[in-house]
Amino acid sequence: MKDLEITIIRKPIKNMYLRVRRSGDIEISASPHITQEMIESFVLAKWSWIMAKRQAVLSAPSQTLETDEILYFGSPLKVKRLSHSRVAIKVEEDQLLLSVPRAYSDEKAIVAAKNWMFKQLQQKITDYITYYWPYFEKQGILSVEIKYRQMTSTWGVCRPTRGTITFNKNLIHQPDAFIEYVVVHELSHLLQPNHSHRFYELVEFLLPQWKEFESKKV
């Protein structure tokens, strides 16, 4: 036990919980009322299990996500997990370089990657809206509230009476051209609520190649 780093975290909980981190260090959560002697007895009782678990954790490859692939703006990327003191994510050629602390579980690393990707999607959609917005301002549309959520049957929903557009978070997997088409499509509903002939005239006026862009969906 002398050569093993054990971190004790005091929490208002009834039981003690033990965790072997990716670094091999031990983390114990315990109530403030649990004494040091009780914690040591707990560790000794679990010692064989701790050693076996620690060996398994330390011998596991650090880049456990490398076999995974994600579709990022229409391009398949291989996920490469790297150890770093802080979260840093970037795309380099055909790889998503996912730098996270070694103590991160795969699940936590995936959450970090998804959060980063969502921010990229938000920025891309914001850029497209900013590009087309001057036309809608001239038509008297003063503002629109943008929302995001997971959807299964549509890429976007515009509610003109509420002044809101909700985009599907899964657009992160679609090519830029298709995303631009979806943005133009939903913005056009602010002026033309249904899919009338006038609606498609407006879409074509704003994005003449809209049919080509729509066909880019993967």
mmCIF file with all atom_site columns, C-alpha atoms in Angstrom:
data_model
loop_
_atom_site.group_PDB
_atom_site.id
_atom_site.type_symbol
_atom_site.label_atom_id
_atom_site.label_alt_id
_atom_site.label_comp_id
_atom_site.label_asym_id
_atom_site.label_entity_id
_atom_site.label_seq_id
_atom_site.pdbx_PDB_ins_code
_atom_site.Cartn_x
_atom_site.Cartn_y
_atom_site.Cartn_z
_atom_site.occupancy
_atom_site.B_iso_or_equiv
_atom_site.pdbx_formal_charge
_atom_site.auth_seq_id
_atom_site.auth_comp_id
_atom_site.auth_asym_id
_atom_site.auth_atom_id
_atom_site.pdbx_PDB_model_num
ATOM 1   C CA . MET A 1 1   ? 0.000   0.000  0.000   1.00 0.00 ? 1   MET A CA 1
ATOM 2   C CA . LYS A 1 2   ? 2.934   2.342  0.563   1.00 0.00 ? 2   LYS A CA 1
ATOM 3   C CA . ASP A 1 3   ? 3.811   2.402  -3.152  1.00 0.00 ? 3   ASP A CA 1
ATOM 4   C CA . LEU A 1 4   ? 0.216   2.849  -4.248  1.00 0.00 ? 4   LEU A CA 1
ATOM 5   C CA . GLU A 1 5   ? -1.394  6.265  -4.680  1.00 0.00 ? 5   GLU A CA 1
ATOM 6   C CA . ILE A 1 6   ? -4.759  6.219  -2.926  1.00 0.00 ? 6   ILE A CA 1
ATOM 7   C CA . THR A 1 7   ? -7.054  9.239  -3.112  1.00 0.00 ? 7   THR A CA 1
ATOM 8   C CA . ILE A 1 8   ? -9.835  9.495  -0.551  1.00 0.00 ? 8   ILE A CA 1
ATOM 9   C CA . ILE A 1 9   ? -12.849 11.598 -1.494  1.00 0.00 ? 9   ILE A CA 1
ATOM 10  C CA . ARG A 1 10  ? -15.263 12.480 1.267   1.00 0.00 ? 10  ARG A CA 1
ATOM 11  C CA . LYS A 1 11  ? -18.917 12.470 0.229   1.00 0.00 ? 11  LYS A CA 1
ATOM 12  C CA . PRO A 1 12  ? -22.242 12.296 2.090   1.00 0.00 ? 12  PRO A CA 1
ATOM 13  C CA . ILE A 1 13  ? -22.792 8.628  1.169   1.00 0.00 ? 13  ILE A CA 1
ATOM 14  C CA . LYS A 1 14  ? -23.628 5.514  3.194   1.00 0.00 ? 14  LYS A CA 1
ATOM 15  C CA . ASN A 1 15  ? -21.195 3.024  1.654   1.00 0.00 ? 15  ASN A CA 1
ATOM 16  C CA . MET A 1 16  ? -17.580 3.098  0.539   1.00 0.00 ? 16  MET A CA 1
ATOM 17  C CA . TYR A 1 17  ? -16.815 2.896  -3.171  1.00 0.00 ? 17  TYR A CA 1
ATOM 18  C CA . LEU A 1 18  ? -13.494 1.947  -4.734  1.00 0.00 ? 18  LEU A CA 1
ATOM 19  C CA . ARG A 1 19  ? -12.337 2.792  -8.251  1.00 0.00 ? 19  ARG A CA 1
ATOM 20  C CA . VAL A 1 20  ? -9.150  1.891  -10.116 1.00 0.00 ? 20  VAL A CA 1
ATOM 21  C CA . ARG A 1 21  ? -8.311  4.799  -12.430 1.00 0.00 ? 21  ARG A CA 1
ATOM 22  C CA . ARG A 1 22  ? -6.663  4.438  -15.847 1.00 0.00 ? 22  ARG A CA 1
ATOM 23  C CA . SER A 1 23  ? -3.425  5.704  -14.290 1.00 0.00 ? 23  SER A CA 1
ATOM 24  C CA . GLY A 1 24  ? -3.484  2.726  -11.903 1.00 0.00 ? 24  GLY A CA 1
ATOM 25  C CA . ASP A 1 25  ? -4.147  4.935  -8.897  1.00 0.00 ? 25  ASP A CA 1
ATOM 26  C CA . ILE A 1 26  ? -6.900  4.076  -6.459  1.00 0.00 ? 26  ILE A CA 1
ATOM 27  C CA . GLU A 1 27  ? -9.815  6.359  -5.643  1.00 0.00 ? 27  GLU A CA 1
ATOM 28  C CA . ILE A 1 28  ? -12.052 5.719  -2.652  1.00 0.00 ? 28  ILE A CA 1
ATOM 29  C CA . SER A 1 29  ? -15.276 7.583  -1.938  1.00 0.00 ? 29  SER A CA 1
ATOM 30  C CA . ALA A 1 30  ? -16.364 7.480  1.686   1.00 0.00 ? 30  ALA A CA 1
ATOM 31  C CA . SER A 1 31  ? -18.480 9.322  4.224   1.00 0.00 ? 31  SER A CA 1
ATOM 32  C CA . PRO A 1 32  ? -16.716 11.904 6.456   1.00 0.00 ? 32  PRO A CA 1
ATOM 33  C CA . HIS A 1 33  ? -17.676 9.640  9.372   1.00 0.00 ? 33  HIS A CA 1
ATOM 34  C CA . ILE A 1 34  ? -15.596 6.708  8.065   1.00 0.00 ? 34  ILE A CA 1
ATOM 35  C CA . THR A 1 35  ? -12.234 6.572  9.866   1.00 0.00 ? 35  THR A CA 1
ATOM 36  C CA . GLN A 1 36  ? -8.830  6.071  8.248   1.00 0.00 ? 36  GLN A CA 1
ATOM 37  C CA . GLU A 1 37  ? -8.538  2.684  9.961   1.00 0.00 ? 37  GLU A CA 1
ATOM 38  C CA . MET A 1 38  ? -11.852 1.557  8.461   1.00 0.00 ? 38  MET A CA 1
ATOM 39  C CA . ILE A 1 39  ? -10.697 2.615  5.002   1.00 0.00 ? 39  ILE A CA 1
ATOM 40  C CA . GLU A 1 40  ? -7.411  0.726  5.369   1.00 0.00 ? 40  GLU A CA 1
ATOM 41  C CA . SER A 1 41  ? -9.280  -2.401 6.466   1.00 0.00 ? 41  SER A CA 1
ATOM 42  C CA . PHE A 1 42  ? -11.574 -2.026 3.460   1.00 0.00 ? 42  PHE A CA 1
ATOM 43  C CA . VAL A 1 43  ? -8.579  -1.776 1.095   1.00 0.00 ? 43  VAL A CA 1
ATOM 44  C CA . LEU A 1 44  ? -6.856  -4.794 2.655   1.00 0.00 ? 44  LEU A CA 1
ATOM 45  C CA . ALA A 1 45  ? -10.004 -6.871 2.290   1.00 0.00 ? 45  ALA A CA 1
ATOM 46  C CA . LYS A 1 46  ? -10.168 -5.933 -1.408  1.00 0.00 ? 46  LYS A CA 1
ATOM 47  C CA . TRP A 1 47  ? -6.417  -6.156 -2.015  1.00 0.00 ? 47  TRP A CA 1
ATOM 48  C CA . SER A 1 48  ? -6.383  -9.179 -4.343  1.00 0.00 ? 48  SER A CA 1
ATOM 49  C CA . TRP A 1 49  ? -9.177  -7.715 -6.445  1.00 0.00 ? 49  TRP A CA 1
ATOM 50  C CA . ILE A 1 50  ? -7.449  -4.311 -6.547  1.00 0.00 ? 50  ILE A CA 1
ATOM 51  C CA . MET A 1 51  ? -4.180  -5.812 -7.807  1.00 0.00 ? 51  MET A CA 1
ATOM 52  C CA . ALA A 1 52  ? -5.920  -7.855 -10.504 1.00 0.00 ? 52  ALA A CA 1
ATOM 53  C CA . LYS A 1 53  ? -8.013  -4.894 -11.633 1.00 0.00 ? 53  LYS A CA 1
ATOM 54  C CA . ARG A 1 54  ? -5.021  -2.554 -11.596 1.00 0.00 ? 54  ARG A CA 1
ATOM 55  C CA . GLN A 1 55  ? -2.968  -4.945 -13.732 1.00 0.00 ? 55  GLN A CA 1
ATOM 56  C CA . ALA A 1 56  ? -5.798  -5.205 -16.254 1.00 0.00 ? 56  ALA A CA 1
ATOM 57  C CA . VAL A 1 57  ? -6.177  -1.420 -16.437 1.00 0.00 ? 57  VAL A CA 1
ATOM 58  C CA . LEU A 1 58  ? -2.452  -0.728 -16.824 1.00 0.00 ? 58  LEU A CA 1
ATOM 59  C CA . SER A 1 59  ? -1.948  -3.404 -19.473 1.00 0.00 ? 59  SER A CA 1
ATOM 60  C CA . ALA A 1 60  ? -4.877  -2.193 -21.574 1.00 0.00 ? 60  ALA A CA 1
ATOM 61  C CA . PRO A 1 61  ? -3.896  -0.123 -24.643 1.00 0.00 ? 61  PRO A CA 1
ATOM 62  C CA . SER A 1 62  ? -4.259  3.590  -23.981 1.00 0.00 ? 62  SER A CA 1
ATOM 63  C CA . GLN A 1 63  ? -5.859  4.264  -27.371 1.00 0.00 ? 63  GLN A CA 1
ATOM 64  C CA . THR A 1 64  ? -8.861  1.996  -26.986 1.00 0.00 ? 64  THR A CA 1
ATOM 65  C CA . LEU A 1 65  ? -11.001 4.001  -29.401 1.00 0.00 ? 65  LEU A CA 1
ATOM 66  C CA . GLU A 1 66  ? -8.692  3.645  -32.400 1.00 0.00 ? 66  GLU A CA 1
ATOM 67  C CA . THR A 1 67  ? -10.854 1.025  -34.068 1.00 0.00 ? 67  THR A CA 1
ATOM 68  C CA . ASP A 1 68  ? -13.876 3.342  -34.007 1.00 0.00 ? 68  ASP A CA 1
ATOM 69  C CA . GLU A 1 69  ? -14.886 5.496  -36.957 1.00 0.00 ? 69  GLU A CA 1
ATOM 70  C CA . ILE A 1 70  ? -17.215 8.457  -37.025 1.00 0.00 ? 70  ILE A CA 1
ATOM 71  C CA . LEU A 1 71  ? -18.848 10.353 -39.855 1.00 0.00 ? 71  LEU A CA 1
ATOM 72  C CA . TYR A 1 72  ? -17.868 13.999 -39.501 1.00 0.00 ? 72  TYR A CA 1
ATOM 73  C CA . PHE A 1 73  ? -19.465 16.407 -41.989 1.00 0.00 ? 73  PHE A CA 1
ATOM 74  C CA . GLY A 1 74  ? -19.794 13.546 -44.462 1.00 0.00 ? 74  GLY A CA 1
ATOM 75  C CA . SER A 1 75  ? -16.238 12.219 -44.137 1.00 0.00 ? 75  SER A CA 1
ATOM 76  C CA . PRO A 1 76  ? -15.357 9.016  -42.239 1.00 0.00 ? 76  PRO A CA 1
ATOM 77  C CA . LEU A 1 77  ? -12.691 9.668  -39.618 1.00 0.00 ? 77  LEU A CA 1
ATOM 78  C CA . LYS A 1 78  ? -10.768 7.169  -37.544 1.00 0.00 ? 78  LYS A CA 1
ATOM 79  C CA . VAL A 1 79  ? -10.778 8.103  -33.862 1.00 0.00 ? 79  VAL A CA 1
ATOM 80  C CA . LYS A 1 80  ? -7.314  8.216  -32.336 1.00 0.00 ? 80  LYS A CA 1
ATOM 81  C CA . ARG A 1 81  ? -7.201  8.567  -28.578 1.00 0.00 ? 81  ARG A CA 1
ATOM 82  C CA . LEU A 1 82  ? -4.166  10.316 -27.096 1.00 0.00 ? 82  LEU A CA 1
ATOM 83  C CA . SER A 1 83  ? -3.225  11.051 -23.500 1.00 0.00 ? 83  SER A CA 1
ATOM 84  C CA . HIS A 1 84  ? -3.007  14.723 -22.533 1.00 0.00 ? 84  HIS A CA 1
ATOM 85  C CA . SER A 1 85  ? -3.379  16.809 -19.391 1.00 0.00 ? 85  SER A CA 1
ATOM 86  C CA . ARG A 1 86  ? -6.458  18.531 -20.814 1.00 0.00 ? 86  ARG A CA 1
ATOM 87  C CA . VAL A 1 87  ? -9.080  17.907 -23.474 1.00 0.00 ? 87  VAL A CA 1
ATOM 88  C CA . ALA A 1 88  ? -7.914  18.920 -26.951 1.00 0.00 ? 88  ALA A CA 1
ATOM 89  C CA . ILE A 1 89  ? -9.643  17.728 -30.115 1.00 0.00 ? 89  ILE A CA 1
ATOM 90  C CA . LYS A 1 90  ? -8.839  18.373 -33.762 1.00 0.00 ? 90  LYS A CA 1
ATOM 91  C CA . VAL A 1 91  ? -9.222  16.847 -37.207 1.00 0.00 ? 91  VAL A CA 1
ATOM 92  C CA . GLU A 1 92  ? -6.034  15.954 -39.038 1.00 0.00 ? 92  GLU A CA 1
ATOM 93  C CA . GLU A 1 93  ? -6.353  14.365 -42.484 1.00 0.00 ? 93  GLU A CA 1
ATOM 94  C CA . ASP A 1 94  ? -8.579  11.295 -41.996 1.00 0.00 ? 94  ASP A CA 1
ATOM 95  C CA . GLN A 1 95  ? -8.285  11.190 -38.206 1.00 0.00 ? 95  GLN A CA 1
ATOM 96  C CA . LEU A 1 96  ? -10.091 12.726 -35.259 1.00 0.00 ? 96  LEU A CA 1
ATOM 97  C CA . LEU A 1 97  ? -7.328  13.261 -32.710 1.00 0.00 ? 97  LEU A CA 1
ATOM 98  C CA . LEU A 1 98  ? -8.975  12.945 -29.312 1.00 0.00 ? 98  LEU A CA 1
ATOM 99  C CA . SER A 1 99  ? -6.574  14.100 -26.604 1.00 0.00 ? 99  SER A CA 1
ATOM 100 C CA . VAL A 1 100 ? -7.980  13.542 -23.124 1.00 0.00 ? 100 VAL A CA 1
ATOM 101 C CA . PRO A 1 101 ? -6.576  12.867 -19.640 1.00 0.00 ? 101 PRO A CA 1
ATOM 102 C CA . ARG A 1 102 ? -5.534  9.246  -19.189 1.00 0.00 ? 102 ARG A CA 1
ATOM 103 C CA . ALA A 1 103 ? -8.023  8.880  -16.345 1.00 0.00 ? 103 ALA A CA 1
ATOM 104 C CA . TYR A 1 104 ? -10.951 9.452  -18.742 1.00 0.00 ? 104 TYR A CA 1
ATOM 105 C CA . SER A 1 105 ? -13.051 6.370  -19.394 1.00 0.00 ? 105 SER A CA 1
ATOM 106 C CA . ASP A 1 106 ? -13.945 5.616  -23.013 1.00 0.00 ? 106 ASP A CA 1
ATOM 107 C CA . GLU A 1 107 ? -17.474 6.809  -22.290 1.00 0.00 ? 107 GLU A CA 1
ATOM 108 C CA . LYS A 1 108 ? -16.249 10.152 -20.960 1.00 0.00 ? 108 LYS A CA 1
ATOM 109 C CA . ALA A 1 109 ? -13.873 10.544 -23.916 1.00 0.00 ? 109 ALA A CA 1
ATOM 110 C CA . ILE A 1 110 ? -16.725 9.898  -26.345 1.00 0.00 ? 110 ILE A CA 1
ATOM 111 C CA . VAL A 1 111 ? -18.867 12.518 -24.587 1.00 0.00 ? 111 VAL A CA 1
ATOM 112 C CA . ALA A 1 112 ? -16.011 15.029 -24.943 1.00 0.00 ? 112 ALA A CA 1
ATOM 113 C CA . ALA A 1 113 ? -15.752 14.230 -28.659 1.00 0.00 ? 113 ALA A CA 1
ATOM 114 C CA . LYS A 1 114 ? -19.513 14.591 -29.191 1.00 0.00 ? 114 LYS A CA 1
ATOM 115 C CA . ASN A 1 115 ? -19.585 17.921 -27.345 1.00 0.00 ? 115 ASN A CA 1
ATOM 116 C CA . TRP A 1 116 ? -16.739 19.215 -29.503 1.00 0.00 ? 116 TRP A CA 1
ATOM 117 C CA . MET A 1 117 ? -18.437 18.044 -32.707 1.00 0.00 ? 117 MET A CA 1
ATOM 118 C CA . PHE A 1 118 ? -21.715 19.663 -31.672 1.00 0.00 ? 118 PHE A CA 1
ATOM 119 C CA . LYS A 1 119 ? -19.942 22.998 -31.227 1.00 0.00 ? 119 LYS A CA 1
ATOM 120 C CA . GLN A 1 120 ? -18.527 22.677 -34.748 1.00 0.00 ? 120 GLN A CA 1
ATOM 121 C CA . LEU A 1 121 ? -22.034 22.042 -36.082 1.00 0.00 ? 121 LEU A CA 1
ATOM 122 C CA . GLN A 1 122 ? -23.429 25.049 -34.221 1.00 0.00 ? 122 GLN A CA 1
ATOM 123 C CA . GLN A 1 123 ? -20.716 27.272 -35.661 1.00 0.00 ? 123 GLN A CA 1
ATOM 124 C CA . LYS A 1 124 ? -21.287 26.017 -39.207 1.00 0.00 ? 124 LYS A CA 1
ATOM 125 C CA . ILE A 1 125 ? -25.043 26.567 -39.029 1.00 0.00 ? 125 ILE A CA 1
ATOM 126 C CA . THR A 1 126 ? -24.516 30.006 -37.469 1.00 0.00 ? 126 THR A CA 1
ATOM 127 C CA . ASP A 1 127 ? -22.203 30.917 -40.353 1.00 0.00 ? 127 ASP A CA 1
ATOM 128 C CA . TYR A 1 128 ? -24.791 29.868 -42.956 1.00 0.00 ? 128 TYR A CA 1
ATOM 129 C CA . ILE A 1 129 ? -27.581 31.758 -41.193 1.00 0.00 ? 129 ILE A CA 1
ATOM 130 C CA . THR A 1 130 ? -25.387 34.870 -40.977 1.00 0.00 ? 130 THR A CA 1
ATOM 131 C CA . TYR A 1 131 ? -24.701 34.627 -44.719 1.00 0.00 ? 131 TYR A CA 1
ATOM 132 C CA . TYR A 1 132 ? -28.385 34.415 -45.736 1.00 0.00 ? 132 TYR A CA 1
ATOM 133 C CA . TRP A 1 133 ? -29.896 36.548 -42.987 1.00 0.00 ? 133 TRP A CA 1
ATOM 134 C CA . PRO A 1 134 ? -29.646 39.983 -44.722 1.00 0.00 ? 134 PRO A CA 1
ATOM 135 C CA . TYR A 1 135 ? -32.287 38.859 -47.242 1.00 0.00 ? 135 TYR A CA 1
ATOM 136 C CA . PHE A 1 136 ? -34.729 37.888 -44.490 1.00 0.00 ? 136 PHE A CA 1
ATOM 137 C CA . GLU A 1 137 ? -34.117 41.137 -42.618 1.00 0.00 ? 137 GLU A CA 1
ATOM 138 C CA . LYS A 1 138 ? -35.133 43.025 -45.745 1.00 0.00 ? 138 LYS A CA 1
ATOM 139 C CA . GLN A 1 139 ? -38.385 41.036 -45.716 1.00 0.00 ? 139 GLN A CA 1
ATOM 140 C CA . GLY A 1 140 ? -39.128 42.160 -42.160 1.00 0.00 ? 140 GLY A CA 1
ATOM 141 C CA . ILE A 1 141 ? -37.915 39.101 -40.239 1.00 0.00 ? 141 ILE A CA 1
ATOM 142 C CA . LEU A 1 142 ? -36.136 40.668 -37.275 1.00 0.00 ? 142 LEU A CA 1
ATOM 143 C CA . SER A 1 143 ? -34.976 37.607 -35.347 1.00 0.00 ? 143 SER A CA 1
ATOM 144 C CA . VAL A 1 144 ? -35.107 33.837 -35.096 1.00 0.00 ? 144 VAL A CA 1
ATOM 145 C CA . GLU A 1 145 ? -34.359 31.521 -32.189 1.00 0.00 ? 145 GLU A CA 1
ATOM 146 C CA . ILE A 1 146 ? -32.178 28.545 -33.098 1.00 0.00 ? 146 ILE A CA 1
ATOM 147 C CA . LYS A 1 147 ? -32.535 25.273 -31.199 1.00 0.00 ? 147 LYS A CA 1
ATOM 148 C CA . TYR A 1 148 ? -30.994 21.816 -31.498 1.00 0.00 ? 148 TYR A CA 1
ATOM 149 C CA . ARG A 1 149 ? -32.169 18.333 -30.571 1.00 0.00 ? 149 ARG A CA 1
ATOM 150 C CA . GLN A 1 150 ? -31.932 14.721 -31.674 1.00 0.00 ? 150 GLN A CA 1
ATOM 151 C CA . MET A 1 151 ? -34.627 13.950 -34.233 1.00 0.00 ? 151 MET A CA 1
ATOM 152 C CA . THR A 1 152 ? -35.348 10.778 -36.178 1.00 0.00 ? 152 THR A CA 1
ATOM 153 C CA . SER A 1 153 ? -37.684 11.818 -38.982 1.00 0.00 ? 153 SER A CA 1
ATOM 154 C CA . THR A 1 154 ? -36.641 15.324 -40.034 1.00 0.00 ? 154 THR A CA 1
ATOM 155 C CA . TRP A 1 155 ? -33.524 17.467 -40.386 1.00 0.00 ? 155 TRP A CA 1
ATOM 156 C CA . GLY A 1 156 ? -35.141 20.681 -39.256 1.00 0.00 ? 156 GLY A CA 1
ATOM 157 C CA . VAL A 1 157 ? -38.388 22.199 -38.009 1.00 0.00 ? 157 VAL A CA 1
ATOM 158 C CA . CYS A 1 158 ? -39.378 25.832 -38.523 1.00 0.00 ? 158 CYS A CA 1
ATOM 159 C CA . ARG A 1 159 ? -42.238 27.379 -36.556 1.00 0.00 ? 159 ARG A CA 1
ATOM 160 C CA . PRO A 1 160 ? -42.796 30.804 -38.146 1.00 0.00 ? 160 PRO A CA 1
ATOM 161 C CA . THR A 1 161 ? -45.427 31.905 -35.624 1.00 0.00 ? 161 THR A CA 1
ATOM 162 C CA . ARG A 1 162 ? -42.978 31.277 -32.779 1.00 0.00 ? 162 ARG A CA 1
ATOM 163 C CA . GLY A 1 163 ? -39.940 32.515 -34.663 1.00 0.00 ? 163 GLY A CA 1
ATOM 164 C CA . THR A 1 164 ? -37.976 29.316 -33.974 1.00 0.00 ? 164 THR A CA 1
ATOM 165 C CA . ILE A 1 165 ? -35.991 26.838 -36.033 1.00 0.00 ? 165 ILE A CA 1
ATOM 166 C CA . THR A 1 166 ? -34.871 23.525 -34.549 1.00 0.00 ? 166 THR A CA 1
ATOM 167 C CA . PHE A 1 167 ? -32.049 21.649 -36.260 1.00 0.00 ? 167 PHE A CA 1
ATOM 168 C CA . ASN A 1 168 ? -31.293 17.951 -35.944 1.00 0.00 ? 168 ASN A CA 1
ATOM 169 C CA . LYS A 1 169 ? -28.031 17.321 -34.076 1.00 0.00 ? 169 LYS A CA 1
ATOM 170 C CA . ASN A 1 170 ? -27.346 14.452 -36.480 1.00 0.00 ? 170 ASN A CA 1
ATOM 171 C CA . LEU A 1 171 ? -26.534 17.016 -39.166 1.00 0.00 ? 171 LEU A CA 1
ATOM 172 C CA . ILE A 1 172 ? -22.976 16.765 -37.814 1.00 0.00 ? 172 ILE A CA 1
ATOM 173 C CA . HIS A 1 173 ? -22.657 13.603 -39.935 1.00 0.00 ? 173 HIS A CA 1
ATOM 174 C CA . GLN A 1 174 ? -23.833 15.269 -43.164 1.00 0.00 ? 174 GLN A CA 1
ATOM 175 C CA . PRO A 1 175 ? -21.734 17.077 -45.808 1.00 0.00 ? 175 PRO A CA 1
ATOM 176 C CA . ASP A 1 176 ? -21.511 20.867 -45.776 1.00 0.00 ? 176 ASP A CA 1
ATOM 177 C CA . ALA A 1 177 ? -23.608 21.185 -48.933 1.00 0.00 ? 177 ALA A CA 1
ATOM 178 C CA . PHE A 1 178 ? -26.534 19.282 -47.436 1.00 0.00 ? 178 PHE A CA 1
ATOM 179 C CA . ILE A 1 179 ? -26.341 21.302 -44.204 1.00 0.00 ? 179 ILE A CA 1
ATOM 180 C CA . GLU A 1 180 ? -26.447 24.535 -46.200 1.00 0.00 ? 180 GLU A CA 1
ATOM 181 C CA . TYR A 1 181 ? -29.506 23.257 -48.063 1.00 0.00 ? 181 TYR A CA 1
ATOM 182 C CA . VAL A 1 182 ? -31.276 22.409 -44.772 1.00 0.00 ? 182 VAL A CA 1
ATOM 183 C CA . VAL A 1 183 ? -30.499 25.884 -43.391 1.00 0.00 ? 183 VAL A CA 1
ATOM 184 C CA . VAL A 1 184 ? -31.896 27.588 -46.512 1.00 0.00 ? 184 VAL A CA 1
ATOM 185 C CA . HIS A 1 185 ? -34.922 25.278 -46.479 1.00 0.00 ? 185 HIS A CA 1
ATOM 186 C CA . GLU A 1 186 ? -35.816 26.089 -42.873 1.00 0.00 ? 186 GLU A CA 1
ATOM 187 C CA . LEU A 1 187 ? -35.094 29.811 -43.190 1.00 0.00 ? 187 LEU A CA 1
ATOM 188 C CA . SER A 1 188 ? -37.397 29.936 -46.217 1.00 0.00 ? 188 SER A CA 1
ATOM 189 C CA . HIS A 1 189 ? -40.241 28.627 -44.067 1.00 0.00 ? 189 HIS A CA 1
ATOM 190 C CA . LEU A 1 190 ? -40.087 31.881 -42.089 1.00 0.00 ? 190 LEU A CA 1
ATOM 191 C CA . LEU A 1 191 ? -41.611 33.520 -45.180 1.00 0.00 ? 191 LEU A CA 1
ATOM 192 C CA . GLN A 1 192 ? -43.383 30.553 -46.789 1.00 0.00 ? 192 GLN A CA 1
ATOM 193 C CA . PRO A 1 193 ? -44.761 28.198 -44.089 1.00 0.00 ? 193 PRO A CA 1
ATOM 194 C CA . ASN A 1 194 ? -45.742 25.331 -46.420 1.00 0.00 ? 194 ASN A CA 1
ATOM 195 C CA . HIS A 1 195 ? -44.110 23.560 -49.356 1.00 0.00 ? 195 HIS A CA 1
ATOM 196 C CA . SER A 1 196 ? -45.887 25.598 -51.988 1.00 0.00 ? 196 SER A CA 1
ATOM 197 C CA . HIS A 1 197 ? -44.604 26.588 -55.410 1.00 0.00 ? 197 HIS A CA 1
ATOM 198 C CA . ARG A 1 198 ? -43.646 29.974 -53.964 1.00 0.00 ? 198 ARG A CA 1
ATOM 199 C CA . PHE A 1 199 ? -41.645 28.242 -51.242 1.00 0.00 ? 199 PHE A CA 1
ATOM 200 C CA . TYR A 1 200 ? -39.510 26.369 -53.769 1.00 0.00 ? 200 TYR A CA 1
ATOM 201 C CA . GLU A 1 201 ? -39.109 29.517 -55.837 1.00 0.00 ? 201 GLU A CA 1
ATOM 202 C CA . LEU A 1 202 ? -37.641 31.203 -52.760 1.00 0.00 ? 202 LEU A CA 1
ATOM 203 C CA . VAL A 1 203 ? -35.323 28.266 -52.036 1.00 0.00 ? 203 VAL A CA 1
ATOM 204 C CA . GLU A 1 204 ? -34.093 28.331 -55.634 1.00 0.00 ? 204 GLU A CA 1
ATOM 205 C CA . PHE A 1 205 ? -33.606 32.096 -55.532 1.00 0.00 ? 205 PHE A CA 1
ATOM 206 C CA . LEU A 1 206 ? -31.429 31.794 -52.425 1.00 0.00 ? 206 LEU A CA 1
ATOM 207 C CA . LEU A 1 207 ? -29.658 28.576 -53.418 1.00 0.00 ? 207 LEU A CA 1
ATOM 208 C CA . PRO A 1 208 ? -29.912 27.886 -57.181 1.00 0.00 ? 208 PRO A CA 1
ATOM 209 C CA . GLN A 1 209 ? -28.119 24.536 -56.812 1.00 0.00 ? 209 GLN A CA 1
ATOM 210 C CA . TRP A 1 210 ? -30.394 23.362 -53.994 1.00 0.00 ? 210 TRP A CA 1
ATOM 211 C CA . LYS A 1 211 ? -31.347 20.090 -55.737 1.00 0.00 ? 211 LYS A CA 1
ATOM 212 C CA . GLU A 1 212 ? -27.693 19.151 -56.108 1.00 0.00 ? 212 GLU A CA 1
ATOM 213 C CA . PHE A 1 213 ? -27.006 20.085 -52.479 1.00 0.00 ? 213 PHE A CA 1
ATOM 214 C CA . GLU A 1 214 ? -30.029 18.111 -51.266 1.00 0.00 ? 214 GLU A CA 1
ATOM 215 C CA . SER A 1 215 ? -28.739 15.022 -53.087 1.00 0.00 ? 215 SER A CA 1
ATOM 216 C CA . LYS A 1 216 ? -25.486 15.123 -51.085 1.00 0.00 ? 216 LYS A CA 1
ATOM 217 C CA . LYS A 1 217 ? -27.198 13.571 -48.056 1.00 0.00 ? 217 LYS A CA 1
ATOM 218 C CA . VAL A 1 218 ? -25.400 10.439 -46.839 1.00 0.00 ? 218 VAL A CA 1
#
